[in-house]
């Protein structure tokens, strides 16, 4: 197959790597890609958010399947532009992607479908915000309604901070105030062809910047998969009570969801609750889920894109476990310092069981041709092993071999699972 992957992060690097290691050889093209992706795929410079440009390219180059990594092209309607012109695409329409882009839309779908989630109130004025904060009580959960690159949610005991966060996002529209949910978080991905869903393996990500879940929310500082502490029957329960009802509701509303349904869940004392849906693979969870996938990814993605997941067995996963540690630039997430040189990558990748997914890198223009960091989250260092102790040791050994001035990373990824 000729497969075009849109995006430039570690998630897309993990997708491209999974496609590249299948028994059947594929021609893989990524746009715009990064320095790591360029080692496994052909990189082309086209605007992934321009539906016409992407569809023109896919048709001219006889692309068999387009895989959309990030949310921006989805929200820009790139999947619609491809589907209209007959190109198989793994990624939902702009309307269905509102499941991620609009918290209010997601809440309505969950309500109609009877999907368990936290109670929430929408507020358009400061007075409404204050009333809702007081009715829910602390800790306060304040969410921007639209896409906010992982920065839209504030969970705080501090009423003044909650109000200030709400004030900021009220300038852009409405905000959502939600009941606080306590429990372990789980990311569970489903492939969906609009009616049938197939689960991938559960993962947990670490959203806060610092060890011990301190510091600001980020795009994700690490992850591990699978989750050995999940109760039996967890995945089936999520299929029955969350994924299938949601996909059915969207289909009933003529907005079929074709792509990756990311269920962000919390395991509360009262049962499983949805915290959020995303309309794409999670980052960095994908970097620990896809390396463990044994079923060829291309077949699954094409079947989802062409409405033929029905009858396909559930994807299978290796018994190996995976841990990823994200290496971020100094100053991330507020003001990352970019343009710095990264050394030791080959040394790090030489650690047994380790692979490195590039998140924001490019080849240096200088004659020595090194790699430079071009963004906040720079690398996802992935360690695999037969147990979490081994996978974790491998990942951190590799991290210790990488040199990037001012780099930040968490030291406690998957520590809890090893301790247990
Ligand atoms: P979101 O962008 O909706 O995934 O929220 C980011 C993070 O905020 C989540 O991963 C949770 O850790 C936290 N969060 C969101 N909603 C809630 C809630 N209702 N109760 C507790 N924590 C929450
Ligand atoms: N890991 C969180 C996300 O992808 O949104």
CSV table of C-alpha atoms and ligand atoms in Angstrom, one decimal:
chain,number,residue,atom,x,y,z
A,1,UNK,CA,0.0,0.0,0.0
A,2,UNK,CA,1.0,3.6,-0.4
A,3,UNK,CA,0.2,5.3,2.9
A,4,UNK,CA,0.3,9.0,3.6
A,5,UNK,CA,0.6,9.9,7.3
A,6,UNK,CA,-0.2,13.5,8.3
A,7,UNK,CA,1.6,15.1,11.3
A,8,UNK,CA,5.0,15.7,12.7
A,9,UNK,CA,5.2,14.4,16.2
A,10,UNK,CA,6.3,11.3,18.2
A,11,UNK,CA,2.8,9.9,17.7
A,12,UNK,CA,3.2,10.0,14.0
A,13,UNK,CA,6.7,8.6,14.3
A,14,UNK,CA,5.2,5.6,16.2
A,15,UNK,CA,2.5,5.2,13.6
A,16,UNK,CA,5.0,5.2,10.8
A,17,UNK,CA,7.3,2.8,12.6
A,18,UNK,CA,4.4,0.4,13.2
A,19,UNK,CA,3.6,0.5,9.5
A,20,UNK,CA,7.2,0.1,8.5
A,21,UNK,CA,7.8,-3.1,10.5
A,22,UNK,CA,4.9,-5.1,9.0
A,23,UNK,CA,5.8,-8.2,7.0
A,24,UNK,CA,4.4,-6.6,3.8
A,25,UNK,CA,6.4,-3.6,2.6
A,26,UNK,CA,4.5,-0.4,2.2
A,27,UNK,CA,5.5,2.9,0.6
A,28,UNK,CA,5.1,5.3,3.5
A,29,UNK,CA,5.1,9.1,3.0
A,30,UNK,CA,4.8,11.6,5.9
A,31,UNK,CA,3.8,15.3,5.8
A,32,UNK,CA,5.5,17.2,7.2
A,33,UNK,CA,7.2,14.6,9.3
A,34,UNK,CA,10.4,15.3,11.4
A,35,UNK,CA,14.1,14.2,11.4
A,36,UNK,CA,13.2,10.8,13.0
A,37,UNK,CA,10.3,10.1,10.7
A,38,UNK,CA,12.6,10.9,7.7
A,39,UNK,CA,14.7,7.8,8.7
A,40,UNK,CA,11.8,5.4,8.1
A,41,UNK,CA,9.6,7.2,5.5
A,42,UNK,CA,9.7,9.7,2.7
A,43,UNK,CA,9.0,13.2,4.0
A,44,UNK,CA,7.1,15.7,1.8
A,45,UNK,CA,6.6,19.3,2.5
A,46,UNK,CA,2.9,20.0,2.1
A,47,UNK,CA,0.5,21.7,4.5
A,48,UNK,CA,-1.3,18.9,6.4
A,49,UNK,CA,-4.1,21.3,7.3
A,50,UNK,CA,-5.0,22.2,3.8
A,51,UNK,CA,-7.7,19.8,2.5
A,52,UNK,CA,-7.3,20.7,-1.1
A,53,UNK,CA,-3.5,20.4,-1.1
A,54,UNK,CA,-3.7,17.0,0.7
A,55,UNK,CA,-6.4,15.6,-1.6
A,56,UNK,CA,-4.6,16.8,-4.7
A,57,UNK,CA,-1.4,15.1,-3.6
A,58,UNK,CA,-3.2,11.9,-2.6
A,59,UNK,CA,-4.9,11.6,-6.0
A,60,UNK,CA,-1.8,12.6,-8.0
A,61,UNK,CA,0.4,10.1,-6.1
A,62,UNK,CA,-2.2,7.2,-6.0
A,63,UNK,CA,-2.2,7.1,-2.3
A,64,UNK,CA,-4.2,4.1,-1.0
A,65,UNK,CA,-4.8,5.4,2.6
A,66,UNK,CA,-4.3,8.7,4.4
A,67,UNK,CA,-3.8,8.5,8.2
A,68,UNK,CA,-4.4,11.7,10.1
A,69,UNK,CA,-2.3,12.0,13.3
A,70,UNK,CA,-3.1,15.3,15.0
A,71,UNK,CA,-6.4,17.1,15.7
A,72,UNK,CA,-5.7,20.3,13.6
A,73,UNK,CA,-6.2,18.7,10.2
A,74,UNK,CA,-9.4,17.0,11.5
A,75,UNK,CA,-10.8,20.3,12.7
A,76,UNK,CA,-9.8,21.9,9.4
A,77,UNK,CA,-11.9,19.3,7.5
A,78,UNK,CA,-9.1,17.5,5.8
A,79,UNK,CA,-10.8,14.1,6.3
A,80,UNK,CA,-14.0,15.5,4.6
A,81,UNK,CA,-11.9,16.8,1.7
A,82,UNK,CA,-10.4,13.4,1.1
A,83,UNK,CA,-13.5,11.4,1.6
A,84,UNK,CA,-15.5,13.5,-0.8
A,85,UNK,CA,-12.9,12.8,-3.5
A,86,UNK,CA,-12.9,9.1,-2.9
A,87,UNK,CA,-9.6,8.8,-0.9
A,88,UNK,CA,-9.8,6.2,2.0
A,89,UNK,CA,-8.9,8.2,5.1
A,90,UNK,CA,-8.4,7.1,8.7
A,91,UNK,CA,-9.7,10.2,10.6
A,92,UNK,CA,-13.2,11.6,11.4
A,93,UNK,CA,-15.0,14.4,9.6
A,94,UNK,CA,-14.9,17.9,11.0
A,95,UNK,CA,-18.4,17.4,12.5
A,96,UNK,CA,-17.5,14.1,14.2
A,97,UNK,CA,-14.2,15.5,15.4
A,98,UNK,CA,-16.2,18.0,17.5
A,99,UNK,CA,-16.3,15.1,20.0
A,100,UNK,CA,-12.8,16.4,20.8
A,101,UNK,CA,-13.0,20.0,19.7
A,102,UNK,CA,-16.1,20.9,21.6
A,103,UNK,CA,-16.6,19.8,25.2
A,104,UNK,CA,-20.2,20.9,25.0
A,105,UNK,CA,-20.9,18.7,21.9
A,106,UNK,CA,-19.2,15.7,23.6
A,107,UNK,CA,-21.3,16.2,26.7
A,108,UNK,CA,-24.5,16.3,24.7
A,109,UNK,CA,-23.6,13.1,22.8
A,110,UNK,CA,-22.7,11.3,26.1
A,111,UNK,CA,-26.0,12.5,27.6
A,112,UNK,CA,-28.1,11.2,24.6
A,113,UNK,CA,-26.2,8.0,24.5
A,114,UNK,CA,-26.4,7.4,28.2
A,115,UNK,CA,-22.6,7.3,28.6
A,116,UNK,CA,-21.3,7.8,32.2
A,117,UNK,CA,-19.4,11.1,32.7
A,118,UNK,CA,-19.0,13.8,35.3
A,119,UNK,CA,-21.8,16.2,35.9
A,120,UNK,CA,-21.1,19.5,34.2
A,121,UNK,CA,-22.5,23.0,33.7
A,122,UNK,CA,-21.9,25.4,30.9
A,123,UNK,CA,-21.3,29.0,31.8
A,124,UNK,CA,-21.2,32.1,29.6
A,125,UNK,CA,-20.8,34.8,32.2
A,126,UNK,CA,-18.8,35.3,35.4
A,127,UNK,CA,-21.9,35.1,37.5
A,128,UNK,CA,-22.8,31.7,36.1
A,129,UNK,CA,-19.2,30.6,36.7
A,130,UNK,CA,-19.4,31.6,40.3
A,131,UNK,CA,-22.7,29.9,40.9
A,132,UNK,CA,-21.5,26.7,39.3
A,133,UNK,CA,-18.2,26.7,41.3
A,134,UNK,CA,-20.1,27.1,44.5
A,135,UNK,CA,-22.6,24.4,43.7
A,136,UNK,CA,-19.9,21.8,42.8
A,137,UNK,CA,-17.5,22.9,45.6
A,138,UNK,CA,-13.7,22.3,45.7
A,139,UNK,CA,-11.6,20.9,44.0
A,140,UNK,CA,-12.8,22.9,41.1
A,141,UNK,CA,-12.6,21.7,37.5
A,142,UNK,CA,-12.7,24.4,34.8
A,143,UNK,CA,-12.6,23.6,31.1
A,144,UNK,CA,-12.3,25.7,28.0
A,145,UNK,CA,-15.0,24.6,25.5
A,146,UNK,CA,-12.8,24.6,22.4
A,147,UNK,CA,-9.3,23.1,21.6
A,148,UNK,CA,-6.7,24.5,23.9
A,149,UNK,CA,-3.6,22.3,23.2
A,150,UNK,CA,-3.8,20.6,26.6
A,151,UNK,CA,-4.0,23.9,28.5
A,152,UNK,CA,-7.7,24.4,28.6
A,153,UNK,CA,-8.3,22.4,31.8
A,154,UNK,CA,-7.6,23.6,35.3
A,155,UNK,CA,-8.1,21.4,38.4
A,156,UNK,CA,-7.6,23.4,41.6
A,157,UNK,CA,-8.5,23.9,45.2
A,158,UNK,CA,-8.0,27.6,44.8
A,159,UNK,CA,-11.3,29.4,43.9
A,160,UNK,CA,-9.6,32.6,42.8
A,161,UNK,CA,-7.4,30.6,40.4
A,162,UNK,CA,-10.5,28.8,39.1
A,163,UNK,CA,-12.2,32.1,38.4
A,164,UNK,CA,-9.2,33.6,36.7
A,165,UNK,CA,-8.9,30.5,34.4
A,166,UNK,CA,-12.6,30.8,33.6
A,167,UNK,CA,-12.3,34.6,33.0
A,168,UNK,CA,-9.5,33.9,30.5
A,169,UNK,CA,-11.5,31.4,28.4
A,170,UNK,CA,-14.8,33.3,28.7
A,171,UNK,CA,-13.2,35.9,26.4
A,172,UNK,CA,-13.2,33.1,23.7
A,173,UNK,CA,-16.7,31.7,24.4
A,174,UNK,CA,-18.2,29.5,27.1
A,175,UNK,CA,-16.5,27.4,29.8
A,176,UNK,CA,-17.5,24.1,31.4
A,177,UNK,CA,-17.5,23.6,35.1
A,178,UNK,CA,-17.4,20.0,36.1
A,179,UNK,CA,-17.7,17.8,39.2
A,180,UNK,CA,-14.3,16.6,40.4
A,181,UNK,CA,-13.7,12.9,39.7
A,182,UNK,CA,-11.2,11.0,41.8
A,183,UNK,CA,-9.4,7.8,40.7
A,184,UNK,CA,-6.9,6.3,38.3
A,185,UNK,CA,-6.9,7.6,34.7
A,186,UNK,CA,-7.0,5.2,31.7
A,187,UNK,CA,-6.6,6.0,28.0
A,188,UNK,CA,-8.3,3.4,25.9
A,189,UNK,CA,-8.3,3.7,22.1
A,190,UNK,CA,-10.8,2.3,19.7
A,191,UNK,CA,-10.6,1.9,15.9
A,192,UNK,CA,-14.0,2.8,14.5
A,193,UNK,CA,-15.4,2.4,11.0
A,194,UNK,CA,-18.5,4.3,11.9
A,195,UNK,CA,-20.4,1.4,13.3
A,196,UNK,CA,-18.0,-1.3,14.5
A,197,UNK,CA,-15.3,-0.6,17.2
A,198,UNK,CA,-12.2,-2.6,18.0
A,199,UNK,CA,-10.2,-1.9,21.2
A,200,UNK,CA,-6.4,-1.4,21.4
A,201,UNK,CA,-4.5,-2.0,24.6
A,202,UNK,CA,-5.1,0.3,27.6
A,203,UNK,CA,-2.4,2.9,28.6
A,204,UNK,CA,-1.9,5.5,31.2
A,205,UNK,CA,-0.3,8.9,30.6
A,206,UNK,CA,1.3,11.5,32.9
A,207,UNK,CA,-0.1,14.9,32.1
A,208,UNK,CA,1.7,17.0,34.7
A,209,UNK,CA,5.2,18.3,34.1
A,210,UNK,CA,6.9,17.2,37.4
A,211,UNK,CA,7.4,14.1,39.4
A,212,UNK,CA,4.5,13.2,41.8
A,213,UNK,CA,2.0,14.8,39.4
A,214,UNK,CA,3.1,18.3,40.4
A,215,UNK,CA,3.4,21.4,38.1
A,216,UNK,CA,1.3,22.4,35.2
A,217,UNK,CA,-0.6,20.2,32.8
A,218,UNK,CA,1.3,19.4,29.6
A,219,UNK,CA,0.7,17.5,26.4
A,220,UNK,CA,1.9,14.4,28.2
A,221,UNK,CA,5.3,13.6,29.9
A,222,UNK,CA,5.3,9.8,29.7
A,223,UNK,CA,3.1,6.7,29.5
A,224,UNK,CA,3.0,2.9,30.0
A,225,UNK,CA,1.0,0.0,28.6
A,226,UNK,CA,-0.7,-2.3,29.5
A,227,UNK,CA,-2.2,-1.5,32.9
A,228,UNK,CA,-1.8,-4.6,35.1
A,229,UNK,CA,-4.0,-3.2,37.8
A,230,UNK,CA,-7.2,-2.9,35.8
A,231,UNK,CA,-10.1,-5.1,36.9
A,232,UNK,CA,-11.1,-8.0,34.7
A,233,UNK,CA,-13.7,-7.2,32.1
A,234,UNK,CA,-12.7,-3.5,32.0
A,235,UNK,CA,-12.2,-3.3,28.2
A,236,UNK,CA,-15.5,-5.1,27.6
A,237,UNK,CA,-17.3,-2.8,29.9
A,238,UNK,CA,-15.9,0.3,28.1
A,239,UNK,CA,-17.0,-1.2,24.8
A,240,UNK,CA,-20.6,-1.8,26.0
A,241,UNK,CA,-21.2,1.3,28.1
A,242,UNK,CA,-19.0,3.9,26.3
A,243,UNK,CA,-17.5,3.2,22.9
A,244,UNK,CA,-20.4,1.5,21.1
A,245,UNK,CA,-23.2,3.8,22.5
A,246,UNK,CA,-21.1,6.8,21.5
A,247,UNK,CA,-20.4,5.6,18.0
A,248,UNK,CA,-24.0,4.6,17.5
A,249,UNK,CA,-25.2,8.0,18.7
A,250,UNK,CA,-22.9,9.8,16.2
A,251,UNK,CA,-24.1,7.5,13.4
A,252,UNK,CA,-27.7,8.2,14.2
A,253,UNK,CA,-27.0,11.9,13.9
A,254,UNK,CA,-25.4,11.3,10.4
A,255,UNK,CA,-22.0,12.1,11.7
A,256,UNK,CA,-20.3,8.7,11.6
A,257,UNK,CA,-17.1,8.5,13.5
A,258,UNK,CA,-14.4,6.9,11.3
A,259,UNK,CA,-11.0,6.9,12.9
A,260,UNK,CA,-9.6,6.6,16.4
A,261,UNK,CA,-11.9,7.1,19.3
A,262,UNK,CA,-9.8,8.0,22.3
A,263,UNK,CA,-11.6,7.4,25.5
A,264,UNK,CA,-10.0,9.4,28.4
A,265,UNK,CA,-11.5,7.6,31.4
A,266,UNK,CA,-11.3,7.7,35.2
A,267,UNK,CA,-11.9,4.8,37.4
A,268,UNK,CA,-14.0,6.2,40.3
A,269,UNK,CA,-15.4,4.5,43.3
A,270,UNK,CA,-18.8,4.7,41.6
A,271,UNK,CA,-17.5,3.2,38.3
A,272,UNK,CA,-15.9,4.2,35.0
A,273,UNK,CA,-16.5,7.8,33.9
A,274,UNK,CA,-15.4,9.6,30.7
A,275,UNK,CA,-13.3,12.6,31.3
A,276,UNK,CA,-12.8,13.4,27.7
A,277,UNK,CA,-12.9,12.1,24.2
A,278,UNK,CA,-10.3,12.7,21.6
A,279,UNK,CA,-10.7,12.1,17.9
A,280,UNK,CA,-7.2,10.8,17.3
A,281,UNK,CA,-4.4,8.7,18.7
A,282,UNK,CA,-3.1,9.9,22.0
A,283,UNK,CA,0.4,11.3,22.5
A,284,UNK,CA,2.4,9.8,24.2
A,285,UNK,CA,0.2,6.7,24.7
A,286,UNK,CA,0.5,5.7,21.1
A,287,UNK,CA,4.3,5.3,21.6
A,288,UNK,CA,3.7,2.5,24.1
A,289,UNK,CA,0.6,1.0,22.5
A,290,UNK,CA,1.6,0.5,18.9
A,291,UNK,CA,5.0,-1.1,19.6
A,292,UNK,CA,3.1,-3.9,21.4
A,293,UNK,CA,0.6,-4.4,18.5
A,294,UNK,CA,1.0,-7.7,16.7
A,295,UNK,CA,-1.8,-7.4,14.2
A,296,UNK,CA,-0.6,-5.4,11.1
A,297,UNK,CA,-1.7,-1.8,11.6
A,298,UNK,CA,-2.2,-1.0,8.0
A,299,UNK,CA,-5.0,-3.6,7.6
A,300,UNK,CA,-6.8,-2.3,10.6
A,301,UNK,CA,-6.6,1.3,9.6
A,302,UNK,CA,-7.7,0.6,6.0
A,303,UNK,CA,-10.6,-1.6,7.2
A,304,UNK,CA,-11.7,1.3,9.5
A,305,UNK,CA,-11.4,3.8,6.6
A,306,UNK,CA,-13.5,1.6,4.3
A,307,UNK,CA,-16.3,0.6,6.7
A,308,UNK,CA,-15.1,-3.0,6.9
A,309,UNK,CA,-14.1,-3.6,10.6
A,310,UNK,CA,-17.1,-5.9,11.1
A,311,UNK,CA,-16.0,-9.5,11.4
A,312,UNK,CA,-12.3,-8.6,12.0
A,313,UNK,CA,-10.9,-10.1,15.2
A,314,UNK,CA,-9.8,-7.9,18.0
A,315,UNK,CA,-6.2,-6.7,17.5
A,316,UNK,CA,-3.7,-8.7,19.5
A,317,UNK,CA,-0.8,-7.4,21.6
A,318,UNK,CA,2.6,-8.7,22.8
A,319,UNK,CA,2.9,-9.7,26.4
A,320,UNK,CA,5.9,-7.4,26.6
A,321,UNK,CA,5.3,-4.1,28.4
A,322,UNK,CA,6.4,-0.6,27.3
A,323,UNK,CA,7.3,2.5,29.1
A,324,UNK,CA,7.9,5.9,27.4
A,325,UNK,CA,9.7,8.9,29.0
A,326,UNK,CA,9.2,12.2,27.2
A,327,UNK,CA,12.2,14.5,27.0
A,328,UNK,CA,11.2,18.2,26.8
A,329,UNK,CA,13.0,21.4,26.1
A,330,UNK,CA,13.9,23.8,28.9
A,331,UNK,CA,11.0,26.2,29.6
A,332,UNK,CA,8.3,23.7,28.4
A,333,UNK,CA,5.3,24.1,28.5
A,334,UNK,CA,5.2,27.9,28.8
A,335,UNK,CA,8.2,29.0,26.7
A,336,UNK,CA,10.3,26.2,25.3
A,337,UNK,CA,13.9,27.0,24.3
A,338,UNK,CA,14.3,25.6,20.8
A,339,UNK,CA,17.2,25.3,18.3
A,340,UNK,CA,19.5,23.4,20.7
A,341,UNK,CA,21.6,20.4,19.6
A,342,UNK,CA,20.7,16.9,20.7
A,343,UNK,CA,23.6,14.4,21.1
A,344,UNK,CA,23.9,10.8,22.1
A,345,UNK,CA,20.8,9.6,20.1
A,346,UNK,CA,22.6,6.6,18.5
A,347,UNK,CA,24.1,5.6,21.9
A,348,UNK,CA,20.6,5.8,23.5
A,349,UNK,CA,18.9,3.8,20.7
A,350,UNK,CA,21.6,1.1,21.2
A,351,UNK,CA,20.2,0.1,24.6
A,352,UNK,CA,18.4,-3.2,24.2
A,353,UNK,CA,14.6,-2.9,23.8
A,354,UNK,CA,14.8,0.8,23.2
A,355,UNK,CA,13.4,2.9,20.4
A,356,UNK,CA,13.2,6.6,20.1
A,357,UNK,CA,10.2,8.4,18.6
A,358,UNK,CA,11.0,12.0,17.6
A,359,UNK,CA,8.5,14.6,18.5
A,360,UNK,CA,10.1,17.9,17.5
A,361,UNK,CA,13.4,17.5,15.7
A,362,UNK,CA,15.1,18.6,12.5
A,363,UNK,CA,18.5,18.0,10.9
A,364,UNK,CA,20.9,20.8,11.6
A,365,UNK,CA,21.9,23.1,8.7
A,366,UNK,CA,25.5,23.0,10.0
A,367,UNK,CA,28.1,20.9,8.1
A,368,UNK,CA,28.3,18.3,11.0
A,369,UNK,CA,24.6,17.6,10.3
A,370,UNK,CA,23.5,16.9,13.9
A,371,UNK,CA,19.9,16.8,15.1
A,372,UNK,CA,18.3,19.9,16.8
A,373,UNK,CA,15.3,20.3,19.0
A,374,UNK,CA,12.5,22.4,17.4
A,375,UNK,CA,9.8,22.4,20.0
A,376,UNK,CA,8.6,21.7,23.5
A,377,UNK,CA,8.3,17.9,23.6
A,378,UNK,CA,11.4,16.7,21.8
A,379,UNK,CA,11.6,12.9,22.1
A,380,UNK,CA,9.7,10.0,23.4
A,381,UNK,CA,12.2,7.4,24.6
A,382,UNK,CA,10.5,4.0,24.6
A,383,UNK,CA,11.7,1.0,26.6
A,384,UNK,CA,10.2,-2.5,26.1
A,385,UNK,CA,10.8,-5.4,28.4
A,386,UNK,CA,9.3,-8.6,29.8
A,387,UNK,CA,8.2,-6.6,32.9
A,388,UNK,CA,7.9,-3.0,34.0
A,389,UNK,CA,11.1,-3.0,36.0
A,390,UNK,CA,13.1,-4.0,32.9
A,391,UNK,CA,11.2,-1.7,30.5
A,392,UNK,CA,11.6,1.2,32.8
A,393,UNK,CA,15.4,0.6,33.4
A,394,UNK,CA,15.9,0.5,29.7
A,395,UNK,CA,14.0,3.7,29.0
A,396,UNK,CA,15.9,5.6,31.7
A,397,UNK,CA,19.2,4.2,30.7
A,398,UNK,CA,18.6,5.5,27.2
A,399,UNK,CA,17.5,8.9,28.5
A,400,UNK,CA,20.7,9.2,30.5
A,401,UNK,CA,22.7,8.8,27.3
A,402,UNK,CA,20.9,11.8,25.6
A,403,UNK,CA,22.4,15.2,25.9
A,404,UNK,CA,20.2,18.3,25.4
A,405,UNK,CA,21.0,21.4,27.3
A,406,UNK,CA,18.3,22.2,29.9
A,407,UNK,CA,16.2,19.1,29.0
A,408,UNK,CA,13.4,18.1,31.4
A,409,UNK,CA,11.8,14.8,32.1
A,410,UNK,CA,10.0,13.0,34.8
A,411,UNK,CA,11.8,10.3,36.8
A,412,UNK,CA,8.7,8.5,38.1
A,413,UNK,CA,7.0,7.1,34.9
A,414,UNK,CA,5.6,3.7,35.7
A,415,UNK,CA,7.3,3.7,39.1
A,416,UNK,CA,4.1,2.9,40.8
A,417,UNK,CA,3.5,-0.3,38.8
A,418,UNK,CA,7.0,-1.5,39.6
A,419,UNK,CA,6.5,-0.7,43.3
A,420,UNK,CA,3.3,-2.8,43.3
B,1,LIG,P1,-8.7,16.9,29.7
B,1,LIG,O1,-8.0,17.9,28.8
B,1,LIG,O2,-10.2,17.0,29.7
B,1,LIG,O3,-8.1,15.5,29.4
B,1,LIG,O4,-8.2,17.2,31.1
B,1,LIG,C1,-6.8,17.2,31.5
B,1,LIG,C2,-6.6,16.5,32.8
B,1,LIG,O5,-7.4,17.2,33.8
B,1,LIG,C3,-7.2,15.1,32.9
B,1,LIG,O6,-6.3,14.2,32.4
B,1,LIG,C4,-7.4,14.9,34.3
B,1,LIG,O7,-6.2,14.6,35.0
B,1,LIG,C5,-7.9,16.3,34.8
B,1,LIG,N1,-9.3,16.3,34.8
B,1,LIG,C6,-10.2,16.7,33.8
B,1,LIG,N2,-11.5,16.6,34.2
B,1,LIG,C7,-11.4,16.2,35.5
B,1,LIG,C8,-12.5,15.9,36.4
B,1,LIG,N3,-13.8,16.1,36.2
B,1,LIG,N4,-12.1,15.5,37.7
B,1,LIG,C9,-10.8,15.4,37.9
B,1,LIG,N5,-9.7,15.6,37.1
B,1,LIG,C10,-10.1,16.0,35.9
B,2,LIG,N1,-2.1,12.1,26.0
B,2,LIG,C1,-3.2,13.0,25.9
B,2,LIG,C2,-3.6,13.3,24.6
B,2,LIG,O1,-3.1,12.8,23.6
B,2,LIG,O2,-4.5,14.1,24.5
